Amino acid sequence: MLGKSVNQQRVTSSPLNLKPETRNSKRFMLAYIGIGSNLGDRQVNIRRAIEALGSDPRNRPVRCSPLYCTEPVGKTDQDWFVNGVVSLETLMGPGELLGFLLSVEKKMGRRREEKWGPRTIDLDILFYGDQILEDADLSIPHPRLQERRFVLVPLRDVAPDLVHPVLGKPVSRILAELDAEERVILLEDGNEKACTV
């Protein structure tokens, strides 16, 4: 079960107990998804992942960052990554969204054989609204995003003023204060159209 959220909503035991006007009261939440690939055609993999995010009617991709070629972190003896960030309006709860992202990774051939190892596609929930969740399977905000230039640079492109709910700082300030020096090289400009597929 997911950890408690700071903005935890009251859960009703049965939808049958809801008043008619509140049955369809579920609303879209804005989530930020980190996307990376360092196997195969990395840019094609990322575009396919963005299409997959929007293929479910419960998701509406909103904005895509430019793509960046990035130096591997953690396990450095592997090919460089291509990374980006997508903002996504979703009707899925955090756990449901995680399950959906894992299923997309699996369909795209991701194998989890080695920690921080090469991957066809990597999809991470960076933020889910302003919620804070801590669970064995899911931590939101992503627990290491403030240490990773390859996440913060594209995240700044889509949401520079987004405030980290734990650190209380906007993304642009977190990036400006970051000591990590891994290389992050712009590949292409952002493509808003890629987020409306």
JSON list of C-alpha atoms in Angstrom, two decimals:
[
{"chain": "A", "resi": 1, "resn": "MET", "atom": "CA", "xyz": [0.00, 0.00, 0.00]},
{"chain": "A", "resi": 2, "resn": "LEU", "atom": "CA", "xyz": [1.24, 3.48, -0.80]},
{"chain": "A", "resi": 3, "resn": "GLY", "atom": "CA", "xyz": [2.43, 5.77, 1.96]},
{"chain": "A", "resi": 4, "resn": "LYS", "atom": "CA", "xyz": [0.27, 8.63, 3.17]},
{"chain": "A", "resi": 5, "resn": "SER", "atom": "CA", "xyz": [0.20, 11.82, 1.19]},
{"chain": "A", "resi": 6, "resn": "VAL", "atom": "CA", "xyz": [0.55, 15.27, 2.64]},
{"chain": "A", "resi": 7, "resn": "ASN", "atom": "CA", "xyz": [-2.57, 16.14, 0.64]},
{"chain": "A", "resi": 8, "resn": "GLN", "atom": "CA", "xyz": [-4.31, 12.87, 1.43]},
{"chain": "A", "resi": 9, "resn": "GLN", "atom": "CA", "xyz": [-7.91, 12.78, 0.32]},
{"chain": "A", "resi": 10, "resn": "ARG", "atom": "CA", "xyz": [-10.69, 11.07, 2.24]},
{"chain": "A", "resi": 11, "resn": "VAL", "atom": "CA", "xyz": [-11.36, 7.61, 0.82]},
{"chain": "A", "resi": 12, "resn": "THR", "atom": "CA", "xyz": [-14.93, 6.33, 0.70]},
{"chain": "A", "resi": 13, "resn": "SER", "atom": "CA", "xyz": [-15.46, 2.63, 1.34]},
{"chain": "A", "resi": 14, "resn": "SER", "atom": "CA", "xyz": [-17.74, 2.13, -1.67]},
{"chain": "A", "resi": 15, "resn": "PRO", "atom": "CA", "xyz": [-18.50, 4.23, -4.75]},
{"chain": "A", "resi": 16, "resn": "LEU", "atom": "CA", "xyz": [-22.15, 3.28, -4.28]},
{"chain": "A", "resi": 17, "resn": "ASN", "atom": "CA", "xyz": [-22.21, 5.50, -1.18]},
{"chain": "A", "resi": 18, "resn": "LEU", "atom": "CA", "xyz": [-21.28, 8.59, -3.20]},
{"chain": "A", "resi": 19, "resn": "LYS", "atom": "CA", "xyz": [-23.86, 11.20, -4.07]},
{"chain": "A", "resi": 20, "resn": "PRO", "atom": "CA", "xyz": [-24.67, 11.21, -7.81]},
{"chain": "A", "resi": 21, "resn": "GLU", "atom": "CA", "xyz": [-22.97, 14.56, -8.41]},
{"chain": "A", "resi": 22, "resn": "THR", "atom": "CA", "xyz": [-19.66, 13.30, -6.99]},
{"chain": "A", "resi": 23, "resn": "ARG", "atom": "CA", "xyz": [-19.43, 9.91, -8.74]},
{"chain": "A", "resi": 24, "resn": "ASN", "atom": "CA", "xyz": [-17.27, 11.32, -11.52]},
{"chain": "A", "resi": 25, "resn": "SER", "atom": "CA", "xyz": [-15.37, 13.81, -9.39]},
{"chain": "A", "resi": 26, "resn": "LYS", "atom": "CA", "xyz": [-11.95, 12.32, -10.13]},
{"chain": "A", "resi": 27, "resn": "ARG", "atom": "CA", "xyz": [-9.77, 15.07, -11.56]},
{"chain": "A", "resi": 28, "resn": "PHE", "atom": "CA", "xyz": [-6.56, 15.24, -13.49]},
{"chain": "A", "resi": 29, "resn": "MET", "atom": "CA", "xyz": [-3.33, 15.59, -11.52]},
{"chain": "A", "resi": 30, "resn": "LEU", "atom": "CA", "xyz": [-0.18, 17.05, -13.04]},
{"chain": "A", "resi": 31, "resn": "ALA", "atom": "CA", "xyz": [2.75, 14.65, -12.90]},
{"chain": "A", "resi": 32, "resn": "TYR", "atom": "CA", "xyz": [6.29, 14.99, -14.21]},
{"chain": "A", "resi": 33, "resn": "ILE", "atom": "CA", "xyz": [7.90, 11.93, -15.78]},
{"chain": "A", "resi": 34, "resn": "GLY", "atom": "CA", "xyz": [11.63, 11.52, -16.39]},
{"chain": "A", "resi": 35, "resn": "ILE", "atom": "CA", "xyz": [12.44, 9.57, -19.56]},
{"chain": "A", "resi": 36, "resn": "GLY", "atom": "CA", "xyz": [15.79, 8.06, -20.50]},
{"chain": "A", "resi": 37, "resn": "SER", "atom": "CA", "xyz": [17.30, 5.52, -22.91]},
{"chain": "A", "resi": 38, "resn": "ASN", "atom": "CA", "xyz": [20.79, 4.30, -23.78]},
{"chain": "A", "resi": 39, "resn": "LEU", "atom": "CA", "xyz": [20.10, 1.20, -25.89]},
{"chain": "A", "resi": 40, "resn": "GLY", "atom": "CA", "xyz": [19.08, 1.05, -29.53]},
{"chain": "A", "resi": 41, "resn": "ASP", "atom": "CA", "xyz": [17.81, 4.20, -31.21]},
{"chain": "A", "resi": 42, "resn": "ARG", "atom": "CA", "xyz": [17.56, 6.28, -28.04]},
{"chain": "A", "resi": 43, "resn": "GLN", "atom": "CA", "xyz": [15.59, 9.18, -29.50]},
{"chain": "A", "resi": 44, "resn": "VAL", "atom": "CA", "xyz": [13.09, 6.84, -31.19]},
{"chain": "A", "resi": 45, "resn": "ASN", "atom": "CA", "xyz": [12.69, 4.97, -27.89]},
{"chain": "A", "resi": 46, "resn": "ILE", "atom": "CA", "xyz": [11.85, 8.22, -26.11]},
{"chain": "A", "resi": 47, "resn": "ARG", "atom": "CA", "xyz": [9.34, 9.26, -28.76]},
{"chain": "A", "resi": 48, "resn": "ARG", "atom": "CA", "xyz": [7.70, 5.81, -28.56]},
{"chain": "A", "resi": 49, "resn": "ALA", "atom": "CA", "xyz": [7.49, 6.13, -24.78]},
{"chain": "A", "resi": 50, "resn": "ILE", "atom": "CA", "xyz": [5.83, 9.55, -25.05]},
{"chain": "A", "resi": 51, "resn": "GLU", "atom": "CA", "xyz": [3.30, 8.09, -27.49]},
{"chain": "A", "resi": 52, "resn": "ALA", "atom": "CA", "xyz": [2.66, 5.23, -25.05]},
{"chain": "A", "resi": 53, "resn": "LEU", "atom": "CA", "xyz": [2.06, 7.70, -22.20]},
{"chain": "A", "resi": 54, "resn": "GLY", "atom": "CA", "xyz": [-0.65, 9.38, -24.26]},
{"chain": "A", "resi": 55, "resn": "SER", "atom": "CA", "xyz": [-2.16, 6.13, -25.54]},
{"chain": "A", "resi": 56, "resn": "ASP", "atom": "CA", "xyz": [-4.16, 5.64, -22.35]},
{"chain": "A", "resi": 57, "resn": "PRO", "atom": "CA", "xyz": [-7.25, 7.89, -22.19]},
{"chain": "A", "resi": 58, "resn": "ARG", "atom": "CA", "xyz": [-6.51, 8.60, -18.52]},
{"chain": "A", "resi": 59, "resn": "ASN", "atom": "CA", "xyz": [-3.33, 10.46, -19.51]},
{"chain": "A", "resi": 60, "resn": "ARG", "atom": "CA", "xyz": [-2.80, 13.72, -21.38]},
{"chain": "A", "resi": 61, "resn": "PRO", "atom": "CA", "xyz": [0.83, 14.61, -22.10]},
{"chain": "A", "resi": 62, "resn": "VAL", "atom": "CA", "xyz": [1.12, 18.39, -21.76]},
{"chain": "A", "resi": 63, "resn": "ARG", "atom": "CA", "xyz": [4.67, 19.47, -22.46]},
{"chain": "A", "resi": 64, "resn": "CYS", "atom": "CA", "xyz": [7.94, 17.84, -23.52]},
{"chain": "A", "resi": 65, "resn": "SER", "atom": "CA", "xyz": [11.40, 19.12, -22.75]},
{"chain": "A", "resi": 66, "resn": "PRO", "atom": "CA", "xyz": [14.16, 19.22, -25.33]},
{"chain": "A", "resi": 67, "resn": "LEU", "atom": "CA", "xyz": [16.18, 16.00, -25.45]},
{"chain": "A", "resi": 68, "resn": "TYR", "atom": "CA", "xyz": [19.69, 15.86, -24.04]},
{"chain": "A", "resi": 69, "resn": "CYS", "atom": "CA", "xyz": [22.63, 13.50, -24.47]},
{"chain": "A", "resi": 70, "resn": "THR", "atom": "CA", "xyz": [23.79, 12.79, -20.92]},
{"chain": "A", "resi": 71, "resn": "GLU", "atom": "CA", "xyz": [26.75, 11.19, -19.25]},
{"chain": "A", "resi": 72, "resn": "PRO", "atom": "CA", "xyz": [25.87, 8.00, -17.32]},
{"chain": "A", "resi": 73, "resn": "VAL", "atom": "CA", "xyz": [25.73, 8.30, -13.54]},
{"chain": "A", "resi": 74, "resn": "GLY", "atom": "CA", "xyz": [26.25, 5.50, -11.01]},
{"chain": "A", "resi": 75, "resn": "LYS", "atom": "CA", "xyz": [27.55, 2.97, -13.55]},
{"chain": "A", "resi": 76, "resn": "THR", "atom": "CA", "xyz": [29.78, 4.94, -15.89]},
{"chain": "A", "resi": 77, "resn": "ASP", "atom": "CA", "xyz": [31.08, 2.14, -18.17]},
{"chain": "A", "resi": 78, "resn": "GLN", "atom": "CA", "xyz": [28.12, 2.20, -20.54]},
{"chain": "A", "resi": 79, "resn": "ASP", "atom": "CA", "xyz": [26.81, 4.26, -23.47]},
{"chain": "A", "resi": 80, "resn": "TRP", "atom": "CA", "xyz": [25.56, 7.79, -22.87]},
{"chain": "A", "resi": 81, "resn": "PHE", "atom": "CA", "xyz": [21.84, 8.32, -22.38]},
{"chain": "A", "resi": 82, "resn": "VAL", "atom": "CA", "xyz": [19.28, 10.47, -24.07]},
{"chain": "A", "resi": 83, "resn": "ASN", "atom": "CA", "xyz": [17.06, 12.09, -21.44]},
{"chain": "A", "resi": 84, "resn": "GLY", "atom": "CA", "xyz": [14.02, 14.32, -21.28]},
{"chain": "A", "resi": 85, "resn": "VAL", "atom": "CA", "xyz": [11.03, 15.18, -19.11]},
{"chain": "A", "resi": 86, "resn": "VAL", "atom": "CA", "xyz": [7.31, 15.13, -19.89]},
{"chain": "A", "resi": 87, "resn": "SER", "atom": "CA", "xyz": [4.58, 16.85, -17.91]},
{"chain": "A", "resi": 88, "resn": "LEU", "atom": "CA", "xyz": [1.49, 14.69, -17.87]},
{"chain": "A", "resi": 89, "resn": "GLU", "atom": "CA", "xyz": [-2.09, 15.29, -16.72]},
{"chain": "A", "resi": 90, "resn": "THR", "atom": "CA", "xyz": [-3.34, 11.97, -15.38]},
{"chain": "A", "resi": 91, "resn": "LEU", "atom": "CA", "xyz": [-6.42, 10.47, -13.78]},
{"chain": "A", "resi": 92, "resn": "MET", "atom": "CA", "xyz": [-4.28, 7.62, -12.41]},
{"chain": "A", "resi": 93, "resn": "GLY", "atom": "CA", "xyz": [-3.30, 7.57, -8.77]},
{"chain": "A", "resi": 94, "resn": "PRO", "atom": "CA", "xyz": [0.44, 7.41, -8.01]},
{"chain": "A", "resi": 95, "resn": "GLY", "atom": "CA", "xyz": [0.58, 3.63, -7.62]},
{"chain": "A", "resi": 96, "resn": "GLU", "atom": "CA", "xyz": [-1.54, 3.07, -10.71]},
{"chain": "A", "resi": 97, "resn": "LEU", "atom": "CA", "xyz": [0.68, 5.44, -12.68]},
{"chain": "A", "resi": 98, "resn": "LEU", "atom": "CA", "xyz": [3.79, 3.57, -11.51]},
{"chain": "A", "resi": 99, "resn": "GLY", "atom": "CA", "xyz": [2.26, 0.27, -12.65]},
{"chain": "A", "resi": 100, "resn": "PHE", "atom": "CA", "xyz": [1.42, 1.81, -16.01]},
{"chain": "A", "resi": 101, "resn": "LEU", "atom": "CA", "xyz": [4.98, 3.13, -16.49]},
{"chain": "A", "resi": 102, "resn": "LEU", "atom": "CA", "xyz": [6.45, -0.27, -15.59]},
{"chain": "A", "resi": 103, "resn": "SER", "atom": "CA", "xyz": [4.16, -1.94, -18.15]},
{"chain": "A", "resi": 104, "resn": "VAL", "atom": "CA", "xyz": [5.31, 0.52, -20.84]},
{"chain": "A", "resi": 105, "resn": "GLU", "atom": "CA", "xyz": [8.95, -0.24, -19.97]},
{"chain": "A", "resi": 106, "resn": "LYS", "atom": "CA", "xyz": [8.29, -3.97, -20.19]},
{"chain": "A", "resi": 107, "resn": "LYS", "atom": "CA", "xyz": [6.50, -3.68, -23.56]},
{"chain": "A", "resi": 108, "resn": "MET", "atom": "CA", "xyz": [9.47, -1.69, -24.88]},
{"chain": "A", "resi": 109, "resn": "GLY", "atom": "CA", "xyz": [11.90, -4.44, -23.87]},
{"chain": "A", "resi": 110, "resn": "ARG", "atom": "CA", "xyz": [13.31, -3.12, -20.59]},
{"chain": "A", "resi": 111, "resn": "ARG", "atom": "CA", "xyz": [15.15, -5.79, -18.59]},
{"chain": "A", "resi": 112, "resn": "ARG", "atom": "CA", "xyz": [16.14, -5.11, -15.00]},
{"chain": "A", "resi": 113, "resn": "GLU", "atom": "CA", "xyz": [19.33, -7.14, -14.80]},
{"chain": "A", "resi": 114, "resn": "GLU", "atom": "CA", "xyz": [21.74, -4.65, -13.26]},
{"chain": "A", "resi": 115, "resn": "LYS", "atom": "CA", "xyz": [21.25, -1.61, -11.03]},
{"chain": "A", "resi": 116, "resn": "TRP", "atom": "CA", "xyz": [21.86, 1.58, -13.05]},
{"chain": "A", "resi": 117, "resn": "GLY", "atom": "CA", "xyz": [22.68, -0.62, -16.04]},
{"chain": "A", "resi": 118, "resn": "PRO", "atom": "CA", "xyz": [21.84, -0.08, -19.71]},
{"chain": "A", "resi": 119, "resn": "ARG", "atom": "CA", "xyz": [18.15, 0.21, -20.57]},
{"chain": "A", "resi": 120, "resn": "THR", "atom": "CA", "xyz": [15.93, 0.53, -23.61]},
{"chain": "A", "resi": 121, "resn": "ILE", "atom": "CA", "xyz": [13.69, 2.91, -21.70]},
{"chain": "A", "resi": 122, "resn": "ASP", "atom": "CA", "xyz": [13.48, 4.27, -18.17]},
{"chain": "A", "resi": 123, "resn": "LEU", "atom": "CA", "xyz": [10.36, 6.05, -16.91]},
{"chain": "A", "resi": 124, "resn": "ASP", "atom": "CA", "xyz": [10.38, 7.66, -13.46]},
{"chain": "A", "resi": 125, "resn": "ILE", "atom": "CA", "xyz": [7.72, 9.64, -11.61]},
{"chain": "A", "resi": 126, "resn": "LEU", "atom": "CA", "xyz": [9.54, 12.80, -10.53]},
{"chain": "A", "resi": 127, "resn": "PHE", "atom": "CA", "xyz": [6.57, 14.68, -9.06]},
{"chain": "A", "resi": 128, "resn": "TYR", "atom": "CA", "xyz": [2.86, 13.95, -8.67]},
{"chain": "A", "resi": 129, "resn": "GLY", "atom": "CA", "xyz": [1.15, 17.25, -7.93]},
{"chain": "A", "resi": 130, "resn": "ASP", "atom": "CA", "xyz": [2.65, 18.48, -4.68]},
{"chain": "A", "resi": 131, "resn": "GLN", "atom": "CA", "xyz": [2.22, 15.13, -2.97]},
{"chain": "A", "resi": 132, "resn": "ILE", "atom": "CA", "xyz": [4.85, 13.50, -0.78]},
{"chain": "A", "resi": 133, "resn": "LEU", "atom": "CA", "xyz": [4.73, 9.70, -0.69]},
{"chain": "A", "resi": 134, "resn": "GLU", "atom": "CA", "xyz": [7.13, 7.27, 0.93]},
{"chain": "A", "resi": 135, "resn": "ASP", "atom": "CA", "xyz": [6.64, 3.58, 0.30]},
{"chain": "A", "resi": 136, "resn": "ALA", "atom": "CA", "xyz": [8.81, 0.52, -0.33]},
{"chain": "A", "resi": 137, "resn": "ASP", "atom": "CA", "xyz": [7.81, 0.61, -4.02]},
{"chain": "A", "resi": 138, "resn": "LEU", "atom": "CA", "xyz": [7.42, 4.32, -4.66]},
{"chain": "A", "resi": 139, "resn": "SER", "atom": "CA", "xyz": [8.85, 7.58, -3.33]},
{"chain": "A", "resi": 140, "resn": "ILE", "atom": "CA", "xyz": [7.51, 10.92, -4.54]},
{"chain": "A", "resi": 141, "resn": "PRO", "atom": "CA", "xyz": [9.19, 13.28, -5.20]},
{"chain": "A", "resi": 142, "resn": "HIS", "atom": "CA", "xyz": [11.83, 11.04, -6.77]},
{"chain": "A", "resi": 143, "resn": "PRO", "atom": "CA", "xyz": [14.41, 10.72, -3.96]},
{"chain": "A", "resi": 144, "resn": "ARG", "atom": "CA", "xyz": [17.50, 11.51, -6.07]},
{"chain": "A", "resi": 145, "resn": "LEU", "atom": "CA", "xyz": [16.25, 14.05, -8.58]},
{"chain": "A", "resi": 146, "resn": "GLN", "atom": "CA", "xyz": [17.96, 16.94, -6.76]},
{"chain": "A", "resi": 147, "resn": "GLU", "atom": "CA", "xyz": [21.32, 15.19, -7.31]},
{"chain": "A", "resi": 148, "resn": "ARG", "atom": "CA", "xyz": [20.91, 14.59, -11.03]},
{"chain": "A", "resi": 149, "resn": "ARG", "atom": "CA", "xyz": [21.71, 17.22, -13.61]},
{"chain": "A", "resi": 150, "resn": "PHE", "atom": "CA", "xyz": [20.32, 14.96, -16.36]},
{"chain": "A", "resi": 151, "resn": "VAL", "atom": "CA", "xyz": [16.91, 15.22, -14.67]},
{"chain": "A", "resi": 152, "resn": "LEU", "atom": "CA", "xyz": [17.04, 18.83, -13.48]},
{"chain": "A", "resi": 153, "resn": "VAL", "atom": "CA", "xyz": [18.07, 20.40, -16.81]},
{"chain": "A", "resi": 154, "resn": "PRO", "atom": "CA", "xyz": [15.08, 19.07, -18.82]},
{"chain": "A", "resi": 155, "resn": "LEU", "atom": "CA", "xyz": [12.79, 19.53, -15.80]},
{"chain": "A", "resi": 156, "resn": "ARG", "atom": "CA", "xyz": [13.80, 23.19, -15.66]},
{"chain": "A", "resi": 157, "resn": "ASP", "atom": "CA", "xyz": [12.84, 23.48, -19.34]},
{"chain": "A", "resi": 158, "resn": "VAL", "atom": "CA", "xyz": [9.24, 22.42, -18.67]},
{"chain": "A", "resi": 159, "resn": "ALA", "atom": "CA", "xyz": [8.73, 23.78, -15.12]},
{"chain": "A", "resi": 160, "resn": "PRO", "atom": "CA", "xyz": [11.47, 26.16, -13.87]},
{"chain": "A", "resi": 161, "resn": "ASP", "atom": "CA", "xyz": [9.28, 27.55, -11.08]},
{"chain": "A", "resi": 162, "resn": "LEU", "atom": "CA", "xyz": [7.97, 24.19, -9.87]},
{"chain": "A", "resi": 163, "resn": "VAL", "atom": "CA", "xyz": [8.66, 24.02, -6.12]},
{"chain": "A", "resi": 164, "resn": "HIS", "atom": "CA", "xyz": [10.01, 20.79, -4.65]},
{"chain": "A", "resi": 165, "resn": "PRO", "atom": "CA", "xyz": [7.52, 20.03, -1.83]},
{"chain": "A", "resi": 166, "resn": "VAL", "atom": "CA", "xyz": [10.21, 18.65, 0.50]},
{"chain": "A", "resi": 167, "resn": "LEU", "atom": "CA", "xyz": [13.08, 21.05, -0.20]},
{"chain": "A", "resi": 168, "resn": "GLY", "atom": "CA", "xyz": [10.85, 24.11, -0.61]},
{"chain": "A", "resi": 169, "resn": "LYS", "atom": "CA", "xyz": [12.94, 25.35, -3.55]},
{"chain": "A", "resi": 170, "resn": "PRO", "atom": "CA", "xyz": [12.06, 25.84, -7.23]},
{"chain": "A", "resi": 171, "resn": "VAL", "atom": "CA", "xyz": [13.65, 23.49, -9.74]},
{"chain": "A", "resi": 172, "resn": "SER", "atom": "CA", "xyz": [15.74, 26.31, -11.27]},
{"chain": "A", "resi": 173, "resn": "ARG", "atom": "CA", "xyz": [17.32, 27.09, -7.89]},
{"chain": "A", "resi": 174, "resn": "ILE", "atom": "CA", "xyz": [18.01, 23.42, -7.12]},
{"chain": "A", "resi": 175, "resn": "LEU", "atom": "CA", "xyz": [19.81, 23.16, -10.46]},
{"chain": "A", "resi": 176, "resn": "ALA", "atom": "CA", "xyz": [21.79, 26.36, -9.87]},
{"chain": "A", "resi": 177, "resn": "GLU", "atom": "CA", "xyz": [22.99, 25.01, -6.49]},
{"chain": "A", "resi": 178, "resn": "LEU", "atom": "CA", "xyz": [23.92, 21.56, -7.82]},
{"chain": "A", "resi": 179, "resn": "ASP", "atom": "CA", "xyz": [27.58, 20.57, -7.49]},
{"chain": "A", "resi": 180, "resn": "ALA", "atom": "CA", "xyz": [27.33, 17.49, -9.74]},
{"chain": "A", "resi": 181, "resn": "GLU", "atom": "CA", "xyz": [29.18, 18.08, -12.98]},
{"chain": "A", "resi": 182, "resn": "GLU", "atom": "CA", "xyz": [28.04, 15.29, -15.29]},
{"chain": "A", "resi": 183, "resn": "ARG", "atom": "CA", "xyz": [27.74, 16.49, -18.87]},
{"chain": "A", "resi": 184, "resn": "VAL", "atom": "CA", "xyz": [24.29, 17.24, -20.28]},
{"chain": "A", "resi": 185, "resn": "ILE", "atom": "CA", "xyz": [24.37, 18.24, -23.98]},
{"chain": "A", "resi": 186, "resn": "LEU", "atom": "CA", "xyz": [21.36, 19.63, -25.85]},
{"chain": "A", "resi": 187, "resn": "LEU", "atom": "CA", "xyz": [20.33, 17.39, -28.77]},
{"chain": "A", "resi": 188, "resn": "GLU", "atom": "CA", "xyz": [17.20, 19.08, -30.07]},
{"chain": "A", "resi": 189, "resn": "ASP", "atom": "CA", "xyz": [14.61, 21.66, -29.18]},
{"chain": "A", "resi": 190, "resn": "GLY", "atom": "CA", "xyz": [11.45, 20.63, -27.36]},
{"chain": "A", "resi": 191, "resn": "ASN", "atom": "CA", "xyz": [8.58, 19.41, -29.50]},
{"chain": "A", "resi": 192, "resn": "GLU", "atom": "CA", "xyz": [5.19, 20.36, -28.05]},
{"chain": "A", "resi": 193, "resn": "LYS", "atom": "CA", "xyz": [3.47, 18.33, -30.81]},
{"chain": "A", "resi": 194, "resn": "ALA", "atom": "CA", "xyz": [5.10, 15.14, -29.52]},
{"chain": "A", "resi": 195, "resn": "CYS", "atom": "CA", "xyz": [3.10, 15.63, -26.34]},
{"chain": "A", "resi": 196, "resn": "THR", "atom": "CA", "xyz": [-0.30, 15.72, -28.03]},
{"chain": "A", "resi": 197, "resn": "VAL", "atom": "CA", "xyz": [-0.22, 12.33, -29.74]}
]
